[in-house]
mmCIF file of C-alpha atoms and ligand atoms in Angstrom:
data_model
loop_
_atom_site.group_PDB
_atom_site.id
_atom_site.type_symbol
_atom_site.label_atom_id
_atom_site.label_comp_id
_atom_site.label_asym_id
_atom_site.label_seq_id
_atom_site.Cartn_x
_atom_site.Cartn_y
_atom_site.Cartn_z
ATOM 1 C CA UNK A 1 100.977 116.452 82.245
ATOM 2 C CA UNK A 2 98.651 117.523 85.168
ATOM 3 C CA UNK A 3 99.895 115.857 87.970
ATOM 4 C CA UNK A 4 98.052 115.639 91.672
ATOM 5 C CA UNK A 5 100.225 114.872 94.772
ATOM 6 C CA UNK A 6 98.746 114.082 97.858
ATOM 7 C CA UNK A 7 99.711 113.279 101.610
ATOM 8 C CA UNK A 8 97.852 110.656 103.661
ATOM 9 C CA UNK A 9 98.046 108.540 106.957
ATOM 10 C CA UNK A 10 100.038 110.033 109.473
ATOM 11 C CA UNK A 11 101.825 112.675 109.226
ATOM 12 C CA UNK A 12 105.962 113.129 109.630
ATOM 13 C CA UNK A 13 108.870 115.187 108.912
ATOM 14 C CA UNK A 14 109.835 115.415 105.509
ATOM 15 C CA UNK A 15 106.669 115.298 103.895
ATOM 16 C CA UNK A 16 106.936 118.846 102.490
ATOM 17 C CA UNK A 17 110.536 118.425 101.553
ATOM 18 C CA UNK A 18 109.028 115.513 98.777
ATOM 19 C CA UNK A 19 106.096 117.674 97.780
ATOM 20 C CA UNK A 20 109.087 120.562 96.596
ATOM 21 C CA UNK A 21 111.413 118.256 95.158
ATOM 22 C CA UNK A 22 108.505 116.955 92.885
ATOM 23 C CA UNK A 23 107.399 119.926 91.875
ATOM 24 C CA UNK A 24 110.364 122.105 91.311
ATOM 25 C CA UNK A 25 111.570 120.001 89.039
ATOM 26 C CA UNK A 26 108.601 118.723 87.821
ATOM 27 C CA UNK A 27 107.933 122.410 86.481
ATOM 28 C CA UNK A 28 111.805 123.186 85.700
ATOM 29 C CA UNK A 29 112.628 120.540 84.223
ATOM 30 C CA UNK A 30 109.529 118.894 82.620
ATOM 31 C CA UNK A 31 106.828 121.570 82.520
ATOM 32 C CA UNK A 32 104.331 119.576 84.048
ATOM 33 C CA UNK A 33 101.684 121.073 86.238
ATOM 34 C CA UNK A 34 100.602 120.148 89.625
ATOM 35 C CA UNK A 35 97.430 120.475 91.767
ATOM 36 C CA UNK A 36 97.628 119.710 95.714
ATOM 37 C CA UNK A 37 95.039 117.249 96.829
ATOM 38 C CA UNK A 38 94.077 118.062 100.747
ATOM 39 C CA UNK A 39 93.759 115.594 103.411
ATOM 40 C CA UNK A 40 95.216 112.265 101.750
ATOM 41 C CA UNK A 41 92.576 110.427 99.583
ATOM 42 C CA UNK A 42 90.068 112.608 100.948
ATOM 43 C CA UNK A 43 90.975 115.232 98.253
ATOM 44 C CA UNK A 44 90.742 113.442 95.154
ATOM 45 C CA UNK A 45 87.357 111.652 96.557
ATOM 46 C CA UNK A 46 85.725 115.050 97.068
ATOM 47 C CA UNK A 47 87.128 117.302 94.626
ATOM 48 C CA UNK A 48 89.131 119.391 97.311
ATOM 49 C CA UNK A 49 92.395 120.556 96.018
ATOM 50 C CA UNK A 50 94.613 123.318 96.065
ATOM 51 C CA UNK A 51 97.065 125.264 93.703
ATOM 52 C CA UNK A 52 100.693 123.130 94.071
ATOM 53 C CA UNK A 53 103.107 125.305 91.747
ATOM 54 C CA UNK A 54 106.963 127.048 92.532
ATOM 55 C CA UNK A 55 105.661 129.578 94.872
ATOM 56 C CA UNK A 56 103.616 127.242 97.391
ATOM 57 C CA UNK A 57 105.998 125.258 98.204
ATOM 58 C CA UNK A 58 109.328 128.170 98.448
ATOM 59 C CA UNK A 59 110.414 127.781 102.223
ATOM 60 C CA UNK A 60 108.525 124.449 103.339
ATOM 61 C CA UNK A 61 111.987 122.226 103.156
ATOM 62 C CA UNK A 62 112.500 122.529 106.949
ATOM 63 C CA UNK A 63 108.854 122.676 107.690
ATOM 64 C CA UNK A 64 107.113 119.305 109.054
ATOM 65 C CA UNK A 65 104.050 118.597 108.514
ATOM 66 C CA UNK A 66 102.050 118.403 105.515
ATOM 67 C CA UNK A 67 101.037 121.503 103.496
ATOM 68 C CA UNK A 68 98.020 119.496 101.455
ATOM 69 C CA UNK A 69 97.127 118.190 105.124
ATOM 70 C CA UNK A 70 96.188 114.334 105.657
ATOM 71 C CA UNK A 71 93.567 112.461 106.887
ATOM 72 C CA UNK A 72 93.231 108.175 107.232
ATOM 73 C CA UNK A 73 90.219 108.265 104.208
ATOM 74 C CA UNK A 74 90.018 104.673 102.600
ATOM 75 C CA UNK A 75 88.167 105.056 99.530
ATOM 76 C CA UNK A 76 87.525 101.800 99.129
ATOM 77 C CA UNK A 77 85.205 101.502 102.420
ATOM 78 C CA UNK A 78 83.055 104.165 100.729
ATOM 79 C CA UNK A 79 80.695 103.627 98.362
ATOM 80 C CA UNK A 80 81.722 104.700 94.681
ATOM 81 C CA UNK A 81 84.868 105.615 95.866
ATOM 82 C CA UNK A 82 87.008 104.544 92.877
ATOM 83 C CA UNK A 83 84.570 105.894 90.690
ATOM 84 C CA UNK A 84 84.726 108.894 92.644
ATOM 85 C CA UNK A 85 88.071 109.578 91.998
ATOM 86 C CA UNK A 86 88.106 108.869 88.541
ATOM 87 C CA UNK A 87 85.466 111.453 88.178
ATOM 88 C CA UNK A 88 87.220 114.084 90.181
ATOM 89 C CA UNK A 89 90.481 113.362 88.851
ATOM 90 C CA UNK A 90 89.085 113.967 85.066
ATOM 91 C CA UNK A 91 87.128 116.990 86.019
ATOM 92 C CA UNK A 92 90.347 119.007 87.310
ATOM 93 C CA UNK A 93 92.264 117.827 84.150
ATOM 94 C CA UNK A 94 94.507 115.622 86.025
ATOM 95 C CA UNK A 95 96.499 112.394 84.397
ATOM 96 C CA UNK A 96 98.191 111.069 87.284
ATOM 97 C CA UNK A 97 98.804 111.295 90.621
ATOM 98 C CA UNK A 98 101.819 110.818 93.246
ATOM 99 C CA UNK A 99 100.693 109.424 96.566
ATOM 100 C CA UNK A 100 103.040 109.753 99.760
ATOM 101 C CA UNK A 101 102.202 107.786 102.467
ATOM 102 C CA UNK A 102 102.697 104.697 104.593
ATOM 103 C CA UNK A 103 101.188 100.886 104.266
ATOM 104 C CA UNK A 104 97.308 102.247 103.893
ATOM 105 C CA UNK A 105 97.929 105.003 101.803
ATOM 106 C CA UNK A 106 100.129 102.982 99.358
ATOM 107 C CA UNK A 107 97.864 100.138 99.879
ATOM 108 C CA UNK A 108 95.110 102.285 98.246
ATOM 109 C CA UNK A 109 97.517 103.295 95.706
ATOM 110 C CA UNK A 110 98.492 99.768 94.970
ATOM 111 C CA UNK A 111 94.915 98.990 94.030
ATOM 112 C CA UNK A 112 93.900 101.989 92.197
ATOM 113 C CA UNK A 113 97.089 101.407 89.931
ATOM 114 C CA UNK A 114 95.308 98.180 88.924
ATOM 115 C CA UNK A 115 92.158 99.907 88.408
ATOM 116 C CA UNK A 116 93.669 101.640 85.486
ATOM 117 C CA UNK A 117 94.770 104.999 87.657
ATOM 118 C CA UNK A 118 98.010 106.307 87.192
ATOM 119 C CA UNK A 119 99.954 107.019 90.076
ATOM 120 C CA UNK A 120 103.730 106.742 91.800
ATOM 121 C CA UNK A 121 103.884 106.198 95.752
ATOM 122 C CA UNK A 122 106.288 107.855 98.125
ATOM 123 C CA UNK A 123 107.038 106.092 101.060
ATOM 124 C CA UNK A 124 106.905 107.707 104.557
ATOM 125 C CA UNK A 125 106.168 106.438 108.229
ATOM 126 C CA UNK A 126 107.970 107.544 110.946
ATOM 127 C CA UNK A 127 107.281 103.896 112.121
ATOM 128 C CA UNK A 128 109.946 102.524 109.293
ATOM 129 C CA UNK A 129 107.723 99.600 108.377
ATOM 130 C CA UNK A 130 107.474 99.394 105.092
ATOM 131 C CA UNK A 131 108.847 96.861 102.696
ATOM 132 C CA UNK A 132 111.518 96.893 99.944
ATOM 133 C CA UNK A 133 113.022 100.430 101.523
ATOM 134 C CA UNK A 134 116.201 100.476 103.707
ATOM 135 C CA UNK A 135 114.273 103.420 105.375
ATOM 136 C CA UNK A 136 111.722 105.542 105.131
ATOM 137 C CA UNK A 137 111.826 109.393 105.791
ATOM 138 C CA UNK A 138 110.014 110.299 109.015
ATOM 139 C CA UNK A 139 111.881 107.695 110.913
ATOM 140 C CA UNK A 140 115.428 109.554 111.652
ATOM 141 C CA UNK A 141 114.071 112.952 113.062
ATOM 142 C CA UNK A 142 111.658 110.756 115.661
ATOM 143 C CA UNK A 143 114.670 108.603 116.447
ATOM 144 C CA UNK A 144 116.029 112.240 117.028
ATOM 145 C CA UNK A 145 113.730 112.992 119.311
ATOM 146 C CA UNK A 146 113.120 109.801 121.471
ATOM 147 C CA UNK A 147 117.186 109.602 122.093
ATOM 148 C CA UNK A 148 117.480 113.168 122.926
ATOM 149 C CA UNK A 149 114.687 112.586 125.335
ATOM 150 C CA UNK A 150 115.831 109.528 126.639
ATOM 151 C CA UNK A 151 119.464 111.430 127.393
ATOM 152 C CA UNK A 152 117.541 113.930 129.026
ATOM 153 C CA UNK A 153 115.985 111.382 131.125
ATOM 154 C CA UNK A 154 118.801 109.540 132.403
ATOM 155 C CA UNK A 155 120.090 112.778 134.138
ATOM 156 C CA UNK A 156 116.759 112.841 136.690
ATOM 157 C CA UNK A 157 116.554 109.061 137.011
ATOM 158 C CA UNK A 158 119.414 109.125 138.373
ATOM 159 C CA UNK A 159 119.184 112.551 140.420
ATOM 160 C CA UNK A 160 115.900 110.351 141.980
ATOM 161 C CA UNK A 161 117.099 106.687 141.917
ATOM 162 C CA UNK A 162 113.721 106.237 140.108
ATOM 163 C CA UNK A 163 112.921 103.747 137.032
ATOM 164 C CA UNK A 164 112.048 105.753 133.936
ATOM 165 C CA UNK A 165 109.523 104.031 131.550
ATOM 166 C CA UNK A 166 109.611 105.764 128.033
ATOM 167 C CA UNK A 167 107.299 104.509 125.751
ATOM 168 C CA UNK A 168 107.551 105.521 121.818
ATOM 169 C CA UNK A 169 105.474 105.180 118.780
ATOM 170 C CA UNK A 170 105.570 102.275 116.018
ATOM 171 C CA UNK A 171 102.570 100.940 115.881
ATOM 172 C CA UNK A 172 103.426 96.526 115.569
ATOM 173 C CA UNK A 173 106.991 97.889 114.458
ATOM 174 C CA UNK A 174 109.405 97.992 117.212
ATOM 175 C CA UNK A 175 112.553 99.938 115.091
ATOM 176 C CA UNK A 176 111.632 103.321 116.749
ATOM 177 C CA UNK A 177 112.152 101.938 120.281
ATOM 178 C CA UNK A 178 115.386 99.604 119.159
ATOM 179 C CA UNK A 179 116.632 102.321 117.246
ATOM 180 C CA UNK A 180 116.331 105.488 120.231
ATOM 181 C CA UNK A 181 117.073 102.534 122.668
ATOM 182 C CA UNK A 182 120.371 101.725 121.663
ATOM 183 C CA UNK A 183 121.384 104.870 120.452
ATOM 184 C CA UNK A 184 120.026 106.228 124.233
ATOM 185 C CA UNK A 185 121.857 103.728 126.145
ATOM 186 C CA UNK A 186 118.503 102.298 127.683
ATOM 187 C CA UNK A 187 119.038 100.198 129.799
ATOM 188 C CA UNK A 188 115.933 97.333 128.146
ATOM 189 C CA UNK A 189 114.549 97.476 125.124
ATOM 190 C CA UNK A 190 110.635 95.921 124.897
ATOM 191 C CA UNK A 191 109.609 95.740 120.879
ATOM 192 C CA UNK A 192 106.064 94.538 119.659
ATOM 193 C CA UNK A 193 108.329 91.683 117.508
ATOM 194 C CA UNK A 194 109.334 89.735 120.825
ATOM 195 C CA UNK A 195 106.999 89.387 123.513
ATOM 196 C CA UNK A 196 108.419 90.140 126.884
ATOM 197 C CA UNK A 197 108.966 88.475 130.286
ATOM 198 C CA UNK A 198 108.046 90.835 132.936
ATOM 199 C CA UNK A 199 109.887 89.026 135.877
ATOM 200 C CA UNK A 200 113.326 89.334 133.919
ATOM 201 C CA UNK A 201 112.465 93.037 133.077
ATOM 202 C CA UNK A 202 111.823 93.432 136.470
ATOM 203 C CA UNK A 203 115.868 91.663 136.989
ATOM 204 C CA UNK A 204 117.402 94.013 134.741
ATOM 205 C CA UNK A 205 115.828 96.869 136.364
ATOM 206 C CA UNK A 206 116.992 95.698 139.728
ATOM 207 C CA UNK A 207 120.587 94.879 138.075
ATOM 208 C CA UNK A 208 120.864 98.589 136.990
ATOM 209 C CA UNK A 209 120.482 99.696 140.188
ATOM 210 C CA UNK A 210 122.935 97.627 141.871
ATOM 211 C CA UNK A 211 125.680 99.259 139.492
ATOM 212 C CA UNK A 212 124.317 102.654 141.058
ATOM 213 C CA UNK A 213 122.593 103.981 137.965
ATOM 214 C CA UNK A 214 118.751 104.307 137.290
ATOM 215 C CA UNK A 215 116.786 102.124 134.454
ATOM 216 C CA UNK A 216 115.513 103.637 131.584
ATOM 217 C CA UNK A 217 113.468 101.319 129.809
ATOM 218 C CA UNK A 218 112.076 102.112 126.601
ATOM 219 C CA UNK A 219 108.918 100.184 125.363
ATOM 220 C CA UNK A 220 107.456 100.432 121.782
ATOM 221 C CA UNK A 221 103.337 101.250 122.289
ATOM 222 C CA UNK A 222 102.829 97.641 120.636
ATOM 223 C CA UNK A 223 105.030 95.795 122.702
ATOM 224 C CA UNK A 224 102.925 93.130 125.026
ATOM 225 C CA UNK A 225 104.016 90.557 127.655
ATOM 226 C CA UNK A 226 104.053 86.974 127.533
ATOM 227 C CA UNK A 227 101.122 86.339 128.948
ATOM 228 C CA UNK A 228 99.000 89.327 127.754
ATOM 229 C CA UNK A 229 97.490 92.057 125.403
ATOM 230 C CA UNK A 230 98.549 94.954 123.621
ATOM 231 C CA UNK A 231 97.169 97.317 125.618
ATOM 232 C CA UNK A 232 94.588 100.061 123.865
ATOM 233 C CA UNK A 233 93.265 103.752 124.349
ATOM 234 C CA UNK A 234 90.032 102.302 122.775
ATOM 235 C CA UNK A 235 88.323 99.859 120.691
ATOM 236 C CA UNK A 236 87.440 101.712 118.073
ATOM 237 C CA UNK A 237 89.352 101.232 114.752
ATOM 238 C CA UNK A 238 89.956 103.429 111.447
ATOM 239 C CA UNK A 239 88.822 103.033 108.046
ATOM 240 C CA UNK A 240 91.858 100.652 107.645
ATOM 241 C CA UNK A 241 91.425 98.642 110.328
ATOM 242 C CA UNK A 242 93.912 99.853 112.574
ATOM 243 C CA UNK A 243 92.875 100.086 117.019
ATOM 244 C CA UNK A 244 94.682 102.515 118.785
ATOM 245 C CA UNK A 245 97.644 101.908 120.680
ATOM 246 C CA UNK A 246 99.077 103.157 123.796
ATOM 247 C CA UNK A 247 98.877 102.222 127.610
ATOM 248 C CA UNK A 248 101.902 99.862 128.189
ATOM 249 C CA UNK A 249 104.200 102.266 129.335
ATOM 250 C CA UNK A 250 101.916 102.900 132.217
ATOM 251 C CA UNK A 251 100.814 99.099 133.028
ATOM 252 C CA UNK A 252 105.110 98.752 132.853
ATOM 253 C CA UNK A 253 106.061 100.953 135.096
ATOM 254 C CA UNK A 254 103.442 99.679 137.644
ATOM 255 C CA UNK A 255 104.582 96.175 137.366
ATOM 256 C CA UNK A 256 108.102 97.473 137.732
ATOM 257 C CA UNK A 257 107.403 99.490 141.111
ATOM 258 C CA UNK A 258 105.555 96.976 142.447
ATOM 259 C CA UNK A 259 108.227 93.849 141.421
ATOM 260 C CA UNK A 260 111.593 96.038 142.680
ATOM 261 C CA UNK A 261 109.956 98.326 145.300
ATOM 262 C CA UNK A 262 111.495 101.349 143.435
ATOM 263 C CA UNK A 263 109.507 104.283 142.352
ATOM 264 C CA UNK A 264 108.876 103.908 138.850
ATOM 265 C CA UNK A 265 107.454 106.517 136.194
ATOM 266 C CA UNK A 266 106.117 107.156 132.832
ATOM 267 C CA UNK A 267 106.639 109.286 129.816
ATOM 268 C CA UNK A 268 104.661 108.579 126.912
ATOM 269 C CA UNK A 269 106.582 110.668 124.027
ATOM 270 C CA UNK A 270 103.806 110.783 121.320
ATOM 271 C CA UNK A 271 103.333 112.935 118.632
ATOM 272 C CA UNK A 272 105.693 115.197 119.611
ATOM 273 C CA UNK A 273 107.615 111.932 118.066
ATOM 274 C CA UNK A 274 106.037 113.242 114.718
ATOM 275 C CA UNK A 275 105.889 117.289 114.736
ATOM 276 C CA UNK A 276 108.762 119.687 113.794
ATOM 277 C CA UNK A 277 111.211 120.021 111.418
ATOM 278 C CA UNK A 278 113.221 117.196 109.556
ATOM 279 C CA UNK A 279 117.068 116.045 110.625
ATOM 280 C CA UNK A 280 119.466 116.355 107.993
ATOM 281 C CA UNK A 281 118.906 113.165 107.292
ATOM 282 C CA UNK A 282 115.416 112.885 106.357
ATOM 283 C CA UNK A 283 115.940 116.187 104.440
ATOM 284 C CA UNK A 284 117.925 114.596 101.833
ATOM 285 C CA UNK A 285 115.836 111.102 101.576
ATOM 286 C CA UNK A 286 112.484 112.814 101.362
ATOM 287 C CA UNK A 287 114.323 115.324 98.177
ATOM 288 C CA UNK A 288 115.816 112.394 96.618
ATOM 289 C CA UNK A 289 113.066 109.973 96.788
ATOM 290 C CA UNK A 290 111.126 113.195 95.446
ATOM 291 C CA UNK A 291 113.217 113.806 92.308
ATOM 292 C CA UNK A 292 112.779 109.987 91.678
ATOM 293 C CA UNK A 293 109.560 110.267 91.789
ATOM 294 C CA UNK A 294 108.549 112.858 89.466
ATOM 295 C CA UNK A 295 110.881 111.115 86.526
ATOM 296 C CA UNK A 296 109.206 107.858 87.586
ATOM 297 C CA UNK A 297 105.882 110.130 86.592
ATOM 298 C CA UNK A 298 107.734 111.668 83.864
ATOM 299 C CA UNK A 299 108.623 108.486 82.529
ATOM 300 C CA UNK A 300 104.904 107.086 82.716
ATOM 301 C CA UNK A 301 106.386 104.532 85.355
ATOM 302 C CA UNK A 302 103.152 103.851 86.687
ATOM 303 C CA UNK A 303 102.667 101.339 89.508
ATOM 304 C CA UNK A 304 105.925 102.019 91.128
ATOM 305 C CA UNK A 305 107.008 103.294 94.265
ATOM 306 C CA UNK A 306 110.207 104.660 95.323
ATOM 307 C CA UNK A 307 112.668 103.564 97.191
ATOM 308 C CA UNK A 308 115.533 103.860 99.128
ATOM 309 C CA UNK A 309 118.078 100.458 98.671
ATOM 310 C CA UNK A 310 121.720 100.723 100.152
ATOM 311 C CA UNK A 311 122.923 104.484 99.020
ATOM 312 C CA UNK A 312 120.495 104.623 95.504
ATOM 313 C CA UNK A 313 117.449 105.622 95.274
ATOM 314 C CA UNK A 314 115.148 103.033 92.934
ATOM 315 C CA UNK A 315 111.454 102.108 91.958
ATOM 316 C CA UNK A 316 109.839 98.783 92.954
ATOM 317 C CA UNK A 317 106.459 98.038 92.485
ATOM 318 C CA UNK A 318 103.932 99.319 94.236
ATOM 319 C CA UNK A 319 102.389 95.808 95.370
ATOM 320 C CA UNK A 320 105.664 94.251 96.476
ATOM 321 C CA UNK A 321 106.077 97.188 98.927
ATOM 322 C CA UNK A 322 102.574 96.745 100.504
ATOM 323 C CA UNK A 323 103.013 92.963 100.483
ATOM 324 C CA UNK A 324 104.081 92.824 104.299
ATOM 325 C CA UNK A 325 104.937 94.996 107.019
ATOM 326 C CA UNK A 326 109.094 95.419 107.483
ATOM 327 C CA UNK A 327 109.246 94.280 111.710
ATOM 328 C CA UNK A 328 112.690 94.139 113.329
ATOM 329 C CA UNK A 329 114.277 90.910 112.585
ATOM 330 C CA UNK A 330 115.439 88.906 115.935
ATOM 331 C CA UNK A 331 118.905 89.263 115.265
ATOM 332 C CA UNK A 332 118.796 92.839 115.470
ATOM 333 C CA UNK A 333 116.899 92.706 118.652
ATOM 334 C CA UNK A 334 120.138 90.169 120.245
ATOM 335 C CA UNK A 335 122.390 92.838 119.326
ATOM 336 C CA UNK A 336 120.274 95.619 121.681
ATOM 337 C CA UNK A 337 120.027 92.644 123.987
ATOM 338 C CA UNK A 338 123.742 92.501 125.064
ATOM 339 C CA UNK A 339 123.500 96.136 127.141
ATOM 340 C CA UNK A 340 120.264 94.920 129.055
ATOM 341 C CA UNK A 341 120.876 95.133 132.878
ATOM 342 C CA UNK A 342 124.705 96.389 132.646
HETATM 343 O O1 F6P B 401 101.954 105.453 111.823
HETATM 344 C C1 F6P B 401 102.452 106.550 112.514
HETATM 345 C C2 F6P B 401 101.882 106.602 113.914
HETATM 346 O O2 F6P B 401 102.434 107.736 114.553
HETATM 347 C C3 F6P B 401 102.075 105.342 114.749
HETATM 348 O O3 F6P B 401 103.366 105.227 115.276
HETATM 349 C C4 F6P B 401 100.998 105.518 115.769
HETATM 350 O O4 F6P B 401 100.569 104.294 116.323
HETATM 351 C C5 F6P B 401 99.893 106.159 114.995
HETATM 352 O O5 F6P B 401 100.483 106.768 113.860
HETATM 353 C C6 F6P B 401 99.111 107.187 115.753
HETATM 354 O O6 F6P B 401 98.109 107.643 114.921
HETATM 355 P P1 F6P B 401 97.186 108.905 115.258
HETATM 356 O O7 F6P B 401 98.034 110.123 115.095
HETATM 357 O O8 F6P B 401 96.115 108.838 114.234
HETATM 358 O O9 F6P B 401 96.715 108.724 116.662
#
C-alpha cells in the first residue's frame, strides 16, 4: 500500500516519534510506502506532500514538533473539500491515510471514514481531552513543563511574599492545570470543569500566607468565575469553531491583589507548554500507539483510532472517540481540593 500520514491541530511533543514508528515498520516489516502530507488536512486538500520514507524520519524521536507541519484546515468548511481529497489522494497513488491529531482533526477523520476514505487516527493533544484514551501523548512533557515552572516559582514568591498566578493551556479541559497543580504543590487549583468563587480564592490565598509561605495558584486558560466569562484574546474563531483563550490569569491576579492587599503577579506559560522535546513518557506512547497504528492500516482496520486503555495499546472507533470531549471528573478535582489554603 501507499500510505499518507499527516499532522493537524496543534502541535505537541511526540508527534514525530508516531510518524517513525509508522513508518519504520511500515517499510520493514510490511513494505508499504508512505508520502508526508504538510500542514494537517491542508496537504491532502491541495496536493502538497512530501517524501515520508526510512531516511526522513532517522533522528526526529526526540524532536517536537511536527516534520509534515500542521495547520487547523477543516475541509469540510471549504467547498469541494471531500472531493478534493479524493482527487488528490488518487492522483499521488495513495490508498489510505493515518491522521494524528486531536478532537478536529479526528473529527474530520471520523467523517471522511464514512465517506468511503480509508484512514486510522492517532490521538494527540497536549490538552488530554479526548475520549476512550487513558492519555494522550503531548500531555506528560507539558505537565513537565508547567510543574517544573511552578517549582521554580515558589522559590521567588516566597523570596517576595508575592501571590504567583500561573495560568496553563487546556482549552475547556482543566487536566493540564490539575495535573502540574498537584504535582507542583499549588497552593489552588481553578479548572474550566468547576466554576470558581473568587472571594474563597481570595481566603486561600490569604490562608497561605498566614502559614508564612506565598500562593501559587494555577488557573487553566478556560477556567471562569461564578459569576462571569471565559475571558478571550479575541472574537475571532477557527475553521472549527474554536475562540481563543487566554486572559484569566491576568483578571486573577488583579482580583487577588486587590481582595488580600498583597502584590500579586502573572505568568502565562503558553506554548512554550507545547515546544521541545518529548519526556520519556510520551516517547514510548507516541511509538506504541504508532506501531498500532500502522498494523491497524496493515490490517485494513479502517475507521479506527488508537488508543491507549490501562497498560495496552487498542483500536476503538473513530466516532466513539470524537463523541465527547474527556473533562476532569469532580472527584478528581476534590482530591486536588484537600491541599487548597494549607
Ligand atoms: O489544543 C492545544 C492548545 O495548545 C490549547 O491548549 C490551546 O488553547 C490552543 O491549542 C492554542 O492554539 P493556538 O496555538 O492555535 O493558539
Amino acid at each position: 500500500m501507499r500510505i499518507g500520514v499527516l499532522t493537524g491541530g496543534g502541535d505537541c511533543p511526540g508527534l514525530n516519534a508516531v510518524i517513525r514508528a509508522v513508518v519504520r515498520k511500515g517499510v520493514a516489516s510490511y513494505g508499504h510506502e508512505f508520502v508526508g502530507f504538510r500542514e494537517g488536512w491542508r496537504g491532502p486538500l491541495e496536493g502538497i506532500s512530501r517524501p515520508l520514507g526510512i531516511a526522513e524520519v532517522r533522528g526526529i524521536l526526540p524532536r517536537g514538533g511536527t516534520i509534515l507541519g500542521s495547520s487547523r484546515t477543516n475541509p469540510f468548511k471549504i467547498e469541494n473539500g471531500v472531493e478534493r481529497i479524493k482527487e488528490n489522494l488518487a492522483a499521488q497513488g495513495v490508498d489510505a491515510l493515518i491522521a494524528i491529531g486531536g478532537e478536529d482533526t479526528l473529527g474530520v477523520a471520523t467523517k471522511l471514514h464514512e465517506l468511503d476514505v480509508k484512514v486510522v487516527g492517532v490521538p494527540k493533544t497536549i490538552d488530554n481531552d479526548l475520549g476512550a484514551t487513558d492519555y494522550t501523548f503531548g500531555f506528560d512533557t507539558a505537565v513537565n513543563i508547567a510543574m517544573e515552572a511552578i517549582d521554580r516559582l515558589h522559590t521567588t514568591a516566597e523570596s517576595h511574599h508575592r501571590t504567583l498566578v500561573v495560568e496553563v493551556m487546556g482549552r475547556h479541559a482543566g487536566w493540564i492545570a490539575l495535573h502540574a497543580g498537584l504535582a507542583g504543590g499549588a497552593n489552588v487549583i481553578l479548572l474550566p470543569e468547576r466554576k470558581f468563587d473568587i472571594d474563597q480564592v481570595a481566603g486561600y490565598v490569604e490562608k497561605r500566607f498566614q502559614h508564612q509561605y506565598a500562593p501559587i495558584v494555577v488557573v487553566a486558560e478556560g477556567a471562569h468565575p461564578l459569576d462571569g466569562q471565559m475571558v478571550l484574546q479575541n472574537q475571532e474563531v477557527d475553521s472549527f469553531g474554536h475562540v481563543r483563550l487566554g486572559g484569566i490569569g491576568q483578571w486573577l491576579a488583579e482580583q487577588l491583589e486587590a481582595k488580600t492587599g498583597k502584590e500579586a503577579r502573572t505568568v502565562v506559560l503558553g506554548h512554550i507548554q507545547r515546544g521541545g522535546t518529548p519526556s520519556a513518557f510520551d516517547r514510548v506512547l507516541a511509538t506504541r500507539l504508532g506501531l498500532q497504528a500502522i498494523d491497524a492500516a496493515h490490517e485494513g482496520d479502517w475507521g479506527k483510532m488508537v488508543a491507549l486503555q490501562s497498560t495496552d495499546i487498542v483500536r476503538v472507533p473513530l466516532a466513539e472517540a470524537t463523541r465527547e470531549l474527556k473533562t476532569v471528573p469532580l472527584e478528581r478535582y476534590a482530591e486536588a481540593e484537600v491541599f487548597f489554603g494549607s
